[in-house]
CSV table of C-alpha atoms and ligand atoms in Angstrom, one decimal:
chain,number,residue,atom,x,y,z
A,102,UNK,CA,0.0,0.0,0.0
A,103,UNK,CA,2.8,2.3,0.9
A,104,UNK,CA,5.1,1.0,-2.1
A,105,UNK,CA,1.7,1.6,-4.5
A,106,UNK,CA,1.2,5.4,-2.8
A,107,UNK,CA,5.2,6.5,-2.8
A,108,UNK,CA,4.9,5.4,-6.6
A,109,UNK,CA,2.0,7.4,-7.6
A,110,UNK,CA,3.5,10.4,-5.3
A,111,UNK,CA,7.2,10.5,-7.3
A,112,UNK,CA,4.8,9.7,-10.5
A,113,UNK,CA,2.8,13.1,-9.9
A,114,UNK,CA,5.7,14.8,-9.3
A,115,UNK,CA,7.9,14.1,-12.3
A,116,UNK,CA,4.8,14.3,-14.2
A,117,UNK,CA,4.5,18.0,-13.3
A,118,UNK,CA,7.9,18.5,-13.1
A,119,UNK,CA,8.1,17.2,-17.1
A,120,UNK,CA,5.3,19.6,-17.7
A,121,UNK,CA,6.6,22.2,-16.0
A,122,UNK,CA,10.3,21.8,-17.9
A,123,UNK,CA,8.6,20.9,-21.4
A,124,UNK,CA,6.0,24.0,-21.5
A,125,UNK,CA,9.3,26.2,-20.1
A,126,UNK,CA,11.4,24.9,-22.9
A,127,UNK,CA,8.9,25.5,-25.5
A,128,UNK,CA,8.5,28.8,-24.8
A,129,UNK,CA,12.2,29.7,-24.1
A,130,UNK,CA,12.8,27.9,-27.6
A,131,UNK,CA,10.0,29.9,-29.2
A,132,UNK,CA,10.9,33.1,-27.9
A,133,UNK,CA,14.9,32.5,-29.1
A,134,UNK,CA,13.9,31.5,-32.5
A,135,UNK,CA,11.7,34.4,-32.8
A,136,UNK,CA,14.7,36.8,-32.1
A,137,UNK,CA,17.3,35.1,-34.1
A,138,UNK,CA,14.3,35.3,-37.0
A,139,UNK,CA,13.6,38.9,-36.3
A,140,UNK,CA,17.3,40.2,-36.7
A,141,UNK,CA,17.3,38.0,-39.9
A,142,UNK,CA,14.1,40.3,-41.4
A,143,UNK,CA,15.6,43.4,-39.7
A,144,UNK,CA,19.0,42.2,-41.9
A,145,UNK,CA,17.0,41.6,-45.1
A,146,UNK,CA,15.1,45.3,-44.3
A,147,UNK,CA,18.0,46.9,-44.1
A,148,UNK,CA,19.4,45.6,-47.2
A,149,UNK,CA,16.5,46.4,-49.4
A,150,UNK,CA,16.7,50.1,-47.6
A,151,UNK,CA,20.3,50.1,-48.8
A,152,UNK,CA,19.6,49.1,-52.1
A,153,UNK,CA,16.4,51.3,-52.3
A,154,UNK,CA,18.6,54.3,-51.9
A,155,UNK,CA,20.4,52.9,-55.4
A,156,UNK,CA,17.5,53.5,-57.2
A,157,UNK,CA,17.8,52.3,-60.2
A,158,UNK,CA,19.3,49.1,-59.0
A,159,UNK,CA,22.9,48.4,-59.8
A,160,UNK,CA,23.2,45.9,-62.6
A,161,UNK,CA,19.6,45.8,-62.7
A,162,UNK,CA,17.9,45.7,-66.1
A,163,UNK,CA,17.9,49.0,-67.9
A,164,UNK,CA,20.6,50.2,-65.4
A,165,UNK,CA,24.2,51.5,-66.8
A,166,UNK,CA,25.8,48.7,-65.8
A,167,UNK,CA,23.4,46.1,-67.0
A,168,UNK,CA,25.5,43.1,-66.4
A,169,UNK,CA,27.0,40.7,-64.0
A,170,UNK,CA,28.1,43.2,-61.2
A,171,UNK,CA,30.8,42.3,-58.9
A,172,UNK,CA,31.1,43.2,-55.1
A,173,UNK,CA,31.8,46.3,-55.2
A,174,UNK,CA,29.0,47.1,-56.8
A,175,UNK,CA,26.5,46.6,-53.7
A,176,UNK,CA,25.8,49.8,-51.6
A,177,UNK,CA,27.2,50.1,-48.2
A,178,UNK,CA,24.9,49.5,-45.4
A,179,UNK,CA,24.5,45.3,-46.6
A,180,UNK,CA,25.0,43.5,-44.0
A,181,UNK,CA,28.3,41.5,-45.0
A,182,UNK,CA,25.7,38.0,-44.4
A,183,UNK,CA,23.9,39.3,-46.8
A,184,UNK,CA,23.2,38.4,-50.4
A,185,UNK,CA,21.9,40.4,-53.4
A,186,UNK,CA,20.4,38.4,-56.9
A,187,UNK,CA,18.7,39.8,-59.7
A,188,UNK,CA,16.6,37.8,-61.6
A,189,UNK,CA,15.1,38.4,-65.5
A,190,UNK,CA,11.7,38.2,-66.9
A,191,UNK,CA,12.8,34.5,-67.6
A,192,UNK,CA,13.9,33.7,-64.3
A,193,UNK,CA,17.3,33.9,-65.5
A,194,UNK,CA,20.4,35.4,-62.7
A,195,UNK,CA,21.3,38.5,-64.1
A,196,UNK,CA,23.0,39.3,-60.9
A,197,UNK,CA,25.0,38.3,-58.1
A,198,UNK,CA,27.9,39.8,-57.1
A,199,UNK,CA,28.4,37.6,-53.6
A,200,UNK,CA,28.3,34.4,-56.0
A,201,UNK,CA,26.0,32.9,-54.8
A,202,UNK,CA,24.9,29.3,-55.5
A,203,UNK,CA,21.6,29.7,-56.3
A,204,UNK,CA,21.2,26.9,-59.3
A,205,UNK,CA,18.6,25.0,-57.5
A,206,UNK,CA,16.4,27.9,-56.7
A,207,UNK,CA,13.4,28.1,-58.7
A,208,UNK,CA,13.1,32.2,-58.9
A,209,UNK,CA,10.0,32.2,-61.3
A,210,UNK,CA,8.2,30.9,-58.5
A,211,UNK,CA,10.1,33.5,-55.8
A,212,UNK,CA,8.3,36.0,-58.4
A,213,UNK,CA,5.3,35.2,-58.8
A,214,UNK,CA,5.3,34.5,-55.2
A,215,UNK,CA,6.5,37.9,-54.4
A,216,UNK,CA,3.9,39.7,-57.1
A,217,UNK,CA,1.5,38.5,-54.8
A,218,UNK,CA,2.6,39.7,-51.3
A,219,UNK,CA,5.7,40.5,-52.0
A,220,UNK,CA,6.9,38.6,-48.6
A,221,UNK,CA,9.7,36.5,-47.3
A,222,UNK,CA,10.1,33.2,-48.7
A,223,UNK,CA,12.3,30.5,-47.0
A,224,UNK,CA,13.7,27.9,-49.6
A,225,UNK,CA,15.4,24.9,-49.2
A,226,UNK,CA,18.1,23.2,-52.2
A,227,UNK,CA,20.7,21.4,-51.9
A,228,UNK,CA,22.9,23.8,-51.6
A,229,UNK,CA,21.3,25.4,-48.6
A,230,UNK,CA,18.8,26.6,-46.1
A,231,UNK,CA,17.9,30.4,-47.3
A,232,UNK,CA,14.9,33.6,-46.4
A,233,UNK,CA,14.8,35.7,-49.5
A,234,UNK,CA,12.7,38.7,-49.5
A,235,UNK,CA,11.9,39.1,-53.4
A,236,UNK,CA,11.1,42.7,-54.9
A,237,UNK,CA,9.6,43.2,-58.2
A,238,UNK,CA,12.3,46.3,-60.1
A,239,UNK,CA,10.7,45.7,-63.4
A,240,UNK,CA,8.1,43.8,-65.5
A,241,UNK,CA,9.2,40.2,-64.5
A,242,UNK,CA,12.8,41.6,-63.2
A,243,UNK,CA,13.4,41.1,-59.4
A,244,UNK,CA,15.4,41.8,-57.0
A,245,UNK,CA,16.0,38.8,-54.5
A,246,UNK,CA,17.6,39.5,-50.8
A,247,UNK,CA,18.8,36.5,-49.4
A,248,UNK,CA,20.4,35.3,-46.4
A,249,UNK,CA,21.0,31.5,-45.3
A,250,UNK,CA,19.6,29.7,-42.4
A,251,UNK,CA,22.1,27.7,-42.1
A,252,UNK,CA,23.6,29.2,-38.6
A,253,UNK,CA,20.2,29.5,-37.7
A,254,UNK,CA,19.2,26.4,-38.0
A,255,UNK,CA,22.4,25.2,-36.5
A,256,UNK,CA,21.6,27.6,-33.7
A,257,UNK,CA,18.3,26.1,-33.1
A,258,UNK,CA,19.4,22.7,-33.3
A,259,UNK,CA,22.1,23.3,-30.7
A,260,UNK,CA,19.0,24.6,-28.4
A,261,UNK,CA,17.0,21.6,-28.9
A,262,UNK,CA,19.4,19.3,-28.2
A,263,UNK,CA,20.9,21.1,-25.0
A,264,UNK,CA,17.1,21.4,-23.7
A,265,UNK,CA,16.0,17.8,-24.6
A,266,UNK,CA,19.4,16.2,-22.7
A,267,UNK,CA,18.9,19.0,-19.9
A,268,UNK,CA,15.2,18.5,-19.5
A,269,UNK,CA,15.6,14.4,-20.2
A,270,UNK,CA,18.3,14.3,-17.1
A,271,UNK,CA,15.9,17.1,-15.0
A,272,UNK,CA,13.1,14.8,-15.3
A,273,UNK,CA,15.2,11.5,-14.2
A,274,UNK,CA,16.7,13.6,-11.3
A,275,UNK,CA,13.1,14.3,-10.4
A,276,UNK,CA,11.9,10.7,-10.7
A,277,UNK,CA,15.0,9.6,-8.7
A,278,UNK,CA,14.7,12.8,-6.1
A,279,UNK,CA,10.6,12.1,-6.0
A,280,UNK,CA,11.1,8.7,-5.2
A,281,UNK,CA,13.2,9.5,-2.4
A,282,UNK,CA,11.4,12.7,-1.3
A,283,UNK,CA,7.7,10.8,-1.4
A,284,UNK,CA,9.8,8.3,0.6
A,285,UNK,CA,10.8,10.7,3.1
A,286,UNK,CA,7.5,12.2,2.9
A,287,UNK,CA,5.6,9.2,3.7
A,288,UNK,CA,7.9,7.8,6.7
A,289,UNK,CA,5.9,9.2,9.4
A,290,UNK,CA,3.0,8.1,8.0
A,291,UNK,CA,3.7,4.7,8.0
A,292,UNK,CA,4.9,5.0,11.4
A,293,UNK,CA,1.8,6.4,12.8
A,294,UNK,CA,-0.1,3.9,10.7
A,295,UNK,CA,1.8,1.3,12.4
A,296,UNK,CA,1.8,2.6,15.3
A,297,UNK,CA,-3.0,2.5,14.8
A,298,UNK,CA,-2.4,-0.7,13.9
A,299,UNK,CA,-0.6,-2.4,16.9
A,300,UNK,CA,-3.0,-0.3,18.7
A,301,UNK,CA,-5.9,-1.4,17.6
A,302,UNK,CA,-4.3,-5.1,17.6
A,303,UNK,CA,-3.5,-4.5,21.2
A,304,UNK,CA,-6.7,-3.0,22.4
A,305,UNK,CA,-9.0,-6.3,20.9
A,306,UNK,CA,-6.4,-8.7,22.6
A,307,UNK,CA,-6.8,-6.6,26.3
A,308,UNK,CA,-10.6,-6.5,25.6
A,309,UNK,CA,-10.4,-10.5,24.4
A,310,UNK,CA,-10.1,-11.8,28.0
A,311,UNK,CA,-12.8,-9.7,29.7
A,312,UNK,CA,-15.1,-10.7,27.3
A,313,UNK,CA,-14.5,-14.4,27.3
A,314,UNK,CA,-14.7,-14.1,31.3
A,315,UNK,CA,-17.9,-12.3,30.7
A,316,UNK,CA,-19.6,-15.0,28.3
A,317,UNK,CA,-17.8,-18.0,30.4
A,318,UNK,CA,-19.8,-16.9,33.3
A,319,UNK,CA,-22.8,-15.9,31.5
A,320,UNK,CA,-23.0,-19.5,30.2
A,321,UNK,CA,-22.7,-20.7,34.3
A,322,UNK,CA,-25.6,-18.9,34.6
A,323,UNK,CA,-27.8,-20.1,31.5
A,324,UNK,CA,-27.4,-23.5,32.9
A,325,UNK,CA,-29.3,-22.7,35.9
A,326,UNK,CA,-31.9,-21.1,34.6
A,327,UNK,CA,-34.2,-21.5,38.0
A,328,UNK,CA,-31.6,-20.8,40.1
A,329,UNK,CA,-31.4,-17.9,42.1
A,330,UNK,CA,-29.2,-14.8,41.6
A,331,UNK,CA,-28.2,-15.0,45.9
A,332,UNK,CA,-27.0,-18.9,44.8
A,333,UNK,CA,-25.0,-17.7,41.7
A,334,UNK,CA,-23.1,-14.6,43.6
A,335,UNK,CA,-19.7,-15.7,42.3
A,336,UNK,CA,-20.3,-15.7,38.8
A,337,UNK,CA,-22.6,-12.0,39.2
A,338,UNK,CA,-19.4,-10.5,41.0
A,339,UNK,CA,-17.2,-11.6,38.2
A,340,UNK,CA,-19.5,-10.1,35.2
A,341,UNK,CA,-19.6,-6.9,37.3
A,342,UNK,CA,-15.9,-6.7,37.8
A,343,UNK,CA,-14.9,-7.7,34.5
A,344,UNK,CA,-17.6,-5.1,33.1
A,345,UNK,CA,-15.9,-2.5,35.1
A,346,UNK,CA,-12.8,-3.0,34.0
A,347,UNK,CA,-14.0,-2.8,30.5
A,348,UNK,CA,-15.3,0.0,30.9
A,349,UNK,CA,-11.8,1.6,32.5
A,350,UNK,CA,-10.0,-0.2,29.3
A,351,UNK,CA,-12.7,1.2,26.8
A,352,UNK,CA,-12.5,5.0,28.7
A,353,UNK,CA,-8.6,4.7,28.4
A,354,UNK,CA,-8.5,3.7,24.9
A,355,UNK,CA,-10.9,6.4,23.5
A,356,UNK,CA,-8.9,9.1,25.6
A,357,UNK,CA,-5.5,7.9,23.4
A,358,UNK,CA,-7.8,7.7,20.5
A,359,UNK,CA,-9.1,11.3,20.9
A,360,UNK,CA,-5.4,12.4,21.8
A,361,UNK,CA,-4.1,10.9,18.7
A,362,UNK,CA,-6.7,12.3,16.7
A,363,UNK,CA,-5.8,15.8,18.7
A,364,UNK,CA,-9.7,16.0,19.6
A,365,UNK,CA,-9.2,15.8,23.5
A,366,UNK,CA,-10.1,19.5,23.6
A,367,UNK,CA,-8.0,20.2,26.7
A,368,UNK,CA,-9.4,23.5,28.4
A,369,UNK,CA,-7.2,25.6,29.4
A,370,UNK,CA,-7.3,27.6,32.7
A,371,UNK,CA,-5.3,28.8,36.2
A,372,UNK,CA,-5.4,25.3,38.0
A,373,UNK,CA,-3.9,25.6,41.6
A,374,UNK,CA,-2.1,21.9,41.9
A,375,UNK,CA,-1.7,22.2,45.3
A,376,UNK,CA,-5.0,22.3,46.1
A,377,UNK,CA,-6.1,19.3,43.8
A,378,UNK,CA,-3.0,17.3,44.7
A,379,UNK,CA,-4.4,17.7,48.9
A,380,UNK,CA,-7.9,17.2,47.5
A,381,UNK,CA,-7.0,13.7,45.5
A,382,UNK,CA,-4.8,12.8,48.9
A,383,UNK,CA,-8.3,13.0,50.6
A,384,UNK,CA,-9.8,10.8,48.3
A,385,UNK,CA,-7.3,8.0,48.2
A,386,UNK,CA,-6.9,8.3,51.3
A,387,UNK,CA,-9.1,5.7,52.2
A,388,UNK,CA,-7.4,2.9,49.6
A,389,UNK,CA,-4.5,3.7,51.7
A,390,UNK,CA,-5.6,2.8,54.6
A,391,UNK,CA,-7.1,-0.4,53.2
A,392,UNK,CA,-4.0,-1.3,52.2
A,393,UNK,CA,-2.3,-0.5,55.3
A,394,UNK,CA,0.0,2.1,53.0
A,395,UNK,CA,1.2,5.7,55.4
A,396,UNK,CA,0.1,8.1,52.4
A,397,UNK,CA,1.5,11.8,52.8
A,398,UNK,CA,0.7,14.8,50.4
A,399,UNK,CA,3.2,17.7,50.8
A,400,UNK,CA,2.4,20.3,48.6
A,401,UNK,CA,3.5,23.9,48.1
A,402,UNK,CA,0.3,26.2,46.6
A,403,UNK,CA,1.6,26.4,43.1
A,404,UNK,CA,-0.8,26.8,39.9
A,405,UNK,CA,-0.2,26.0,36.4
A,406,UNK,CA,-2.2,26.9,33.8
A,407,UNK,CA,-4.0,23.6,31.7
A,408,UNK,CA,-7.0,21.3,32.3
A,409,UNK,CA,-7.9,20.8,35.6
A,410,UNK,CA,-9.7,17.3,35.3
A,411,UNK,CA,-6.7,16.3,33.1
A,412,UNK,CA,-4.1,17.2,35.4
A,413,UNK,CA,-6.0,15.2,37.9
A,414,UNK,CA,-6.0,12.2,36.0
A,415,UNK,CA,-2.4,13.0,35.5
A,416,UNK,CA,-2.0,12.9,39.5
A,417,UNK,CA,-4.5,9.8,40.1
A,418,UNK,CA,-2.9,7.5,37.6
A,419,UNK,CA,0.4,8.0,39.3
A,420,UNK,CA,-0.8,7.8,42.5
A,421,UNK,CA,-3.0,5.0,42.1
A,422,UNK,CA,-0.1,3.1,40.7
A,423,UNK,CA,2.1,4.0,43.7
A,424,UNK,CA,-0.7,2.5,46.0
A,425,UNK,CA,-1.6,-0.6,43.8
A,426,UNK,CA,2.0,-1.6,43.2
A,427,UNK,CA,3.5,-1.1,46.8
A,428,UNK,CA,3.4,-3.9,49.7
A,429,UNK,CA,1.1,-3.7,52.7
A,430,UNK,CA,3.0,-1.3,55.2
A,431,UNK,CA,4.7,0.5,52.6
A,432,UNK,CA,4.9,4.3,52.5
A,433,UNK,CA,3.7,6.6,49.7
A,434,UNK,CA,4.7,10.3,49.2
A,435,UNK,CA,3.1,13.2,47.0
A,436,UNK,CA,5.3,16.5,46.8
A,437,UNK,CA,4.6,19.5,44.4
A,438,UNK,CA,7.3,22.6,44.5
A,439,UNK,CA,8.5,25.0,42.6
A,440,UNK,CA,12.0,25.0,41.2
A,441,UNK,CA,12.4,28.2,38.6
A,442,UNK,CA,9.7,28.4,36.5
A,443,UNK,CA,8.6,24.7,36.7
A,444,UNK,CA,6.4,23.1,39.4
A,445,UNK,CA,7.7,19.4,39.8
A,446,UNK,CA,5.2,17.2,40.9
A,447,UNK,CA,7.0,13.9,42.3
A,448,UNK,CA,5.0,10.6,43.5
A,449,UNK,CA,7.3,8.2,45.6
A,450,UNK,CA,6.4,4.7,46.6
A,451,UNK,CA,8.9,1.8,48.4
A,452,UNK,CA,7.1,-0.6,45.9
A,453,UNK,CA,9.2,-2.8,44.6
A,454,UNK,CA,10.5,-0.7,42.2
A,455,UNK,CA,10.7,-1.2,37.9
A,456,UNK,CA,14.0,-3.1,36.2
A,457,UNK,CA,16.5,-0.5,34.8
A,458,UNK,CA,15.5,-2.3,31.2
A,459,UNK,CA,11.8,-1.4,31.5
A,460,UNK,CA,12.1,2.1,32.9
A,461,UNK,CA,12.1,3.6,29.1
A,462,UNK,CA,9.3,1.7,27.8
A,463,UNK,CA,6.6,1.4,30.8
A,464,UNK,CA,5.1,4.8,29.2
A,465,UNK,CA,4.5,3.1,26.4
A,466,UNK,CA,1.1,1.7,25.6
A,467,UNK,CA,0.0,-1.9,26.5
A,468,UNK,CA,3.6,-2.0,28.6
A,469,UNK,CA,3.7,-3.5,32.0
A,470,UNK,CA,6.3,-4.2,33.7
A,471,UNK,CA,7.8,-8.0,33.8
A,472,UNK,CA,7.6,-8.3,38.0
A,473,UNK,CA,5.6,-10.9,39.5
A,474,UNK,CA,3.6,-7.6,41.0
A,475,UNK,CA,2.3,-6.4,38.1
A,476,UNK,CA,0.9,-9.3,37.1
A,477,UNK,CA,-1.1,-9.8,40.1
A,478,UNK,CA,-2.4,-5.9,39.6
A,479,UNK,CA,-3.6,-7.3,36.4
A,480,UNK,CA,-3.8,-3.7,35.0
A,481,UNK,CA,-4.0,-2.4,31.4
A,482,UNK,CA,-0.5,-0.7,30.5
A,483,UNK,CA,-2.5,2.4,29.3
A,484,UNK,CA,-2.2,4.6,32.7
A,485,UNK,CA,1.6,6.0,32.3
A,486,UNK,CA,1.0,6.1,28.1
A,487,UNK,CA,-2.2,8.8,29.4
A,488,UNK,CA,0.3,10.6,32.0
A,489,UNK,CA,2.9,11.4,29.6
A,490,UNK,CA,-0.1,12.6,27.2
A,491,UNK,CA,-1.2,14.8,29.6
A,492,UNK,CA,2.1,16.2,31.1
A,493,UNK,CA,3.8,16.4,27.2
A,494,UNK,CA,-0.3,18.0,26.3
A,495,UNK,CA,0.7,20.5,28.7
A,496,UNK,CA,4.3,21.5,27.4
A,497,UNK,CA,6.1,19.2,30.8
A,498,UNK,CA,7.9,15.9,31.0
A,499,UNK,CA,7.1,13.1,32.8
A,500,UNK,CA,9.9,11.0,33.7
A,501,UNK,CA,10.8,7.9,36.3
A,502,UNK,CA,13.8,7.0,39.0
A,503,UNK,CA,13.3,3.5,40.5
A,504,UNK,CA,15.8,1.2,42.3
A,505,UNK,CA,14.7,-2.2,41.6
A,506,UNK,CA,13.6,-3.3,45.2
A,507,UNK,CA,13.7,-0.1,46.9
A,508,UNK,CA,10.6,2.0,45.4
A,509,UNK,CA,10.1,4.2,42.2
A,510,UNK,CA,9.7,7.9,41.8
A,511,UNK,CA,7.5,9.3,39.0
A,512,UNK,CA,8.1,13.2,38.7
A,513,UNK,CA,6.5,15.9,36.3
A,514,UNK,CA,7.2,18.8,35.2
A,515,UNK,CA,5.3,21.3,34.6
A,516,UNK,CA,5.3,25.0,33.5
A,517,UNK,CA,4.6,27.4,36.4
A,518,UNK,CA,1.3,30.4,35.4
A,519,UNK,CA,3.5,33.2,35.4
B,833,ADP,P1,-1.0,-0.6,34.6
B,833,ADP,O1,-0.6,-0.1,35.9
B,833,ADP,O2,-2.4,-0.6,34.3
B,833,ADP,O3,-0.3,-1.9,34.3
B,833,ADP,P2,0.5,1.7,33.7
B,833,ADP,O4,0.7,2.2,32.3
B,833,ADP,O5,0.0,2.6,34.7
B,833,ADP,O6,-0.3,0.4,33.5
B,833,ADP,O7,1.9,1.2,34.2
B,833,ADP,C1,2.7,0.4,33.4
B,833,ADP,C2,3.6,-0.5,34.1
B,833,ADP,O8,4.6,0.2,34.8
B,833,ADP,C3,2.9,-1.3,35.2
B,833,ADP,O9,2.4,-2.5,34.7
B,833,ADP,C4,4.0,-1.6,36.2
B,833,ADP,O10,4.7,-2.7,35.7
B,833,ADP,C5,4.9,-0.4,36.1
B,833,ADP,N1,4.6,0.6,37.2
B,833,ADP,C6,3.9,1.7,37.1
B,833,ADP,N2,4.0,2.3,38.3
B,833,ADP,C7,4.7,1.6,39.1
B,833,ADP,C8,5.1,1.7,40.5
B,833,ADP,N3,4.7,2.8,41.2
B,833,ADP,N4,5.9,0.7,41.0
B,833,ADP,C9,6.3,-0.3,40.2
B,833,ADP,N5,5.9,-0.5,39.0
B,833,ADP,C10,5.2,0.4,38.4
């Protein structure tokens, strides 16, 4: 799919690179050949000036020196490219003092040509490429100003050949460079397609077991239709449980879709983090005890500016880690101060602390931890992947010191409201 799209990107491109060089050469050709064509005609023009102002024509019929003229014969002001033949009622050359071969041209026909519109004719023989400008200086007599195209035509060959192998390597340069550029373009892409994909993979394997826990005991129950619900408790808890933790799973995976998408619409206001650190301290304080955990919340009255529930979440994740993963009679710590313009928010357990090897990956999503603990928390791997959302949503850090055995610490960072 990616191969198929990087193609048809680099295809585009050279496509409207070609177009781009072709439609560029055409017109630069177009416009040279009409300035080497113009100072031709101005050439011819001047010449038939010049020879105007000899009125009557040297060597021209009727003229004193009615007879094959030499060079010196031509007025000054022919330009020296320039060529000058008379021609007879009969066609015949009467004159050409630049000798000229002319054999081939058919001059009748330059005549009656020029009787008509008295224009420019360009003529090919074998002897050459030529624009004649043919004026009538008598009945049937004419006077024929030539030039050849033979530089010109060498001129314009010269241009096609250095645009066709210019625009021929330009447009395999852009093939090659759009390859590699759609390539380059494309990389990220992949990555975040890749990165959907073993999300999605990983979100219907975690939802997998919950729902084969839910149908398993669903079916316990179908087989005892007359049974009552105070007989099947077990199987009622479990469906409850399991739903719940759906639910949490299902929450947590449309928040990281929404964040991916960049729809979490975070608000943004003053939110004093003391105050909701001490107020999420009451809450949990209560798991604590449950668990026999010493829970203390030490918090300077700092604010930052962000979304309050977020930054809540933030909090709760890491402190309902800190509670979940340390051992009865453990000790748990919250701190928030200010150091410059950051407030760092730290939560401390004496859990048992996460292998040096892990420590990069556990915010990650779908990561956990390889300790016999985790396993037994049996959570989902998507609460530290949400924290670093948030804190990195909020322009902090979120980062983690743990000595396997003696505890982690999970500290933030966050920018203090000036
Ligand atoms: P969950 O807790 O649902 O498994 P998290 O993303 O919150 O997912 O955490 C990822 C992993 O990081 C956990 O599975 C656990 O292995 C490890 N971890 C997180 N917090 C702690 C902690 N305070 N002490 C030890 N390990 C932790």
């Amino acid at each position: 799919m990616f191969r198929r799209a990087r193609l048809v990107l680099a295809a585009w491109f050279t496509l409207a690179l070609a177009v781009t060089l072709l439609s560029t050469g055409a017109v630069a050709y177009e416009l040279i050949r009409r300035d080497i064509d113009h100072e031709i005609n101005n050439s011819l023009d001047q010449a038939q000036l010049a020879m105007k102002s000899m009125r009557p024509y040297p060597g021209a019929p009727g003229s004193r020196d009615d007879h094959d003229g030499d060079r010196d014969r031509l007025p000054p002001g022919i330009p020296s490219d320039v060529f000058i033949i008379y021609t007879d009622s009969k066609g015949d050359v009467t004159f050409n003092p630049r000798d000229i071969d002319v054999d081939d041209v058919d001059f009748h026909e330059l005549g009656e040509d020029a009787e008509k519109h008295a224009e420019t004719s360009d003529i090919s023989t074998k002897d050459g490429h030529f624009r004649i400008l043919s004026e009538e200086i008598g009945p049937g007599s004419f006077v024929h100003i030539g030039r050849s195209l033979e530089p010109r035509d060498h001129q314009l060959r010269t241009l096609t050949l250095v645009f066709a192998s210019g625009g021929a390597a330009g447009i395999l340069a852009a093939a090659a460079g759009g390859f590699w550029l759609a390539g380059l373009a494309m990389r990220p892409i992949r990555v975040s397609f890749e990165r959907q994909r073993r999300f999605v993979s990983d979100a219907s394997h975690e939802l997998r077991t919950p729902l084969a826990v839910l149908r398993a005991n669903g079916e316990v129950l179908q087989r005892h239709p007359d049974e009552t619900l105070a007989a099947n408790m077990d199987q009622v808890d479990a469906i409850t449980a399991e739903a719940e933790a759906m639910t949490r799973l299902v929450e947590d995976l449309l928040t990281l879709a929404r964040a991916d998408e960049g729809a979490a619409n975070l608000t943004r206001e003053t939110v004093p983090l003391g105050a909701v650190l001490e107020d999420l301290g009451r809450d949990m304080e209560a798991v604590a005890n449950a668990r026999q955990i010493r829970l203390t919340v030490d918090s300077e009255p700092l604010e930052v500016i962000g979304d309050r529930g977020r930054l809540r979440q933030l909090a709760a994740i890491l402190l309902d880690n800190a509670l979940k993963y340390t051992p009865e009679g453990g000790e748990v710590t919250v701190r928030c101060a200010a150091h410059g313009k950051t407030a760092e928010l730290s939560v401390a357990d004496t859990g048992p602390g996460i292998p040096v090897a892990e420590q990069d990956k556990i915010f990650d999503r779908f990561v956990r931890a390889d300790t016999a603990r985790t396993r037994a928390a049996g959570g989902t791997g998507l609460g530290l992947a949400i924290a670093k959302w948030i804190a990195e949503a909020h322009g902090g850090r979120i980062s983690v010191e743990s000595t396997p055995g003696s505890g982690s610490r999970f500290i933030v960072r966050l920018p203090l409201a000036s």
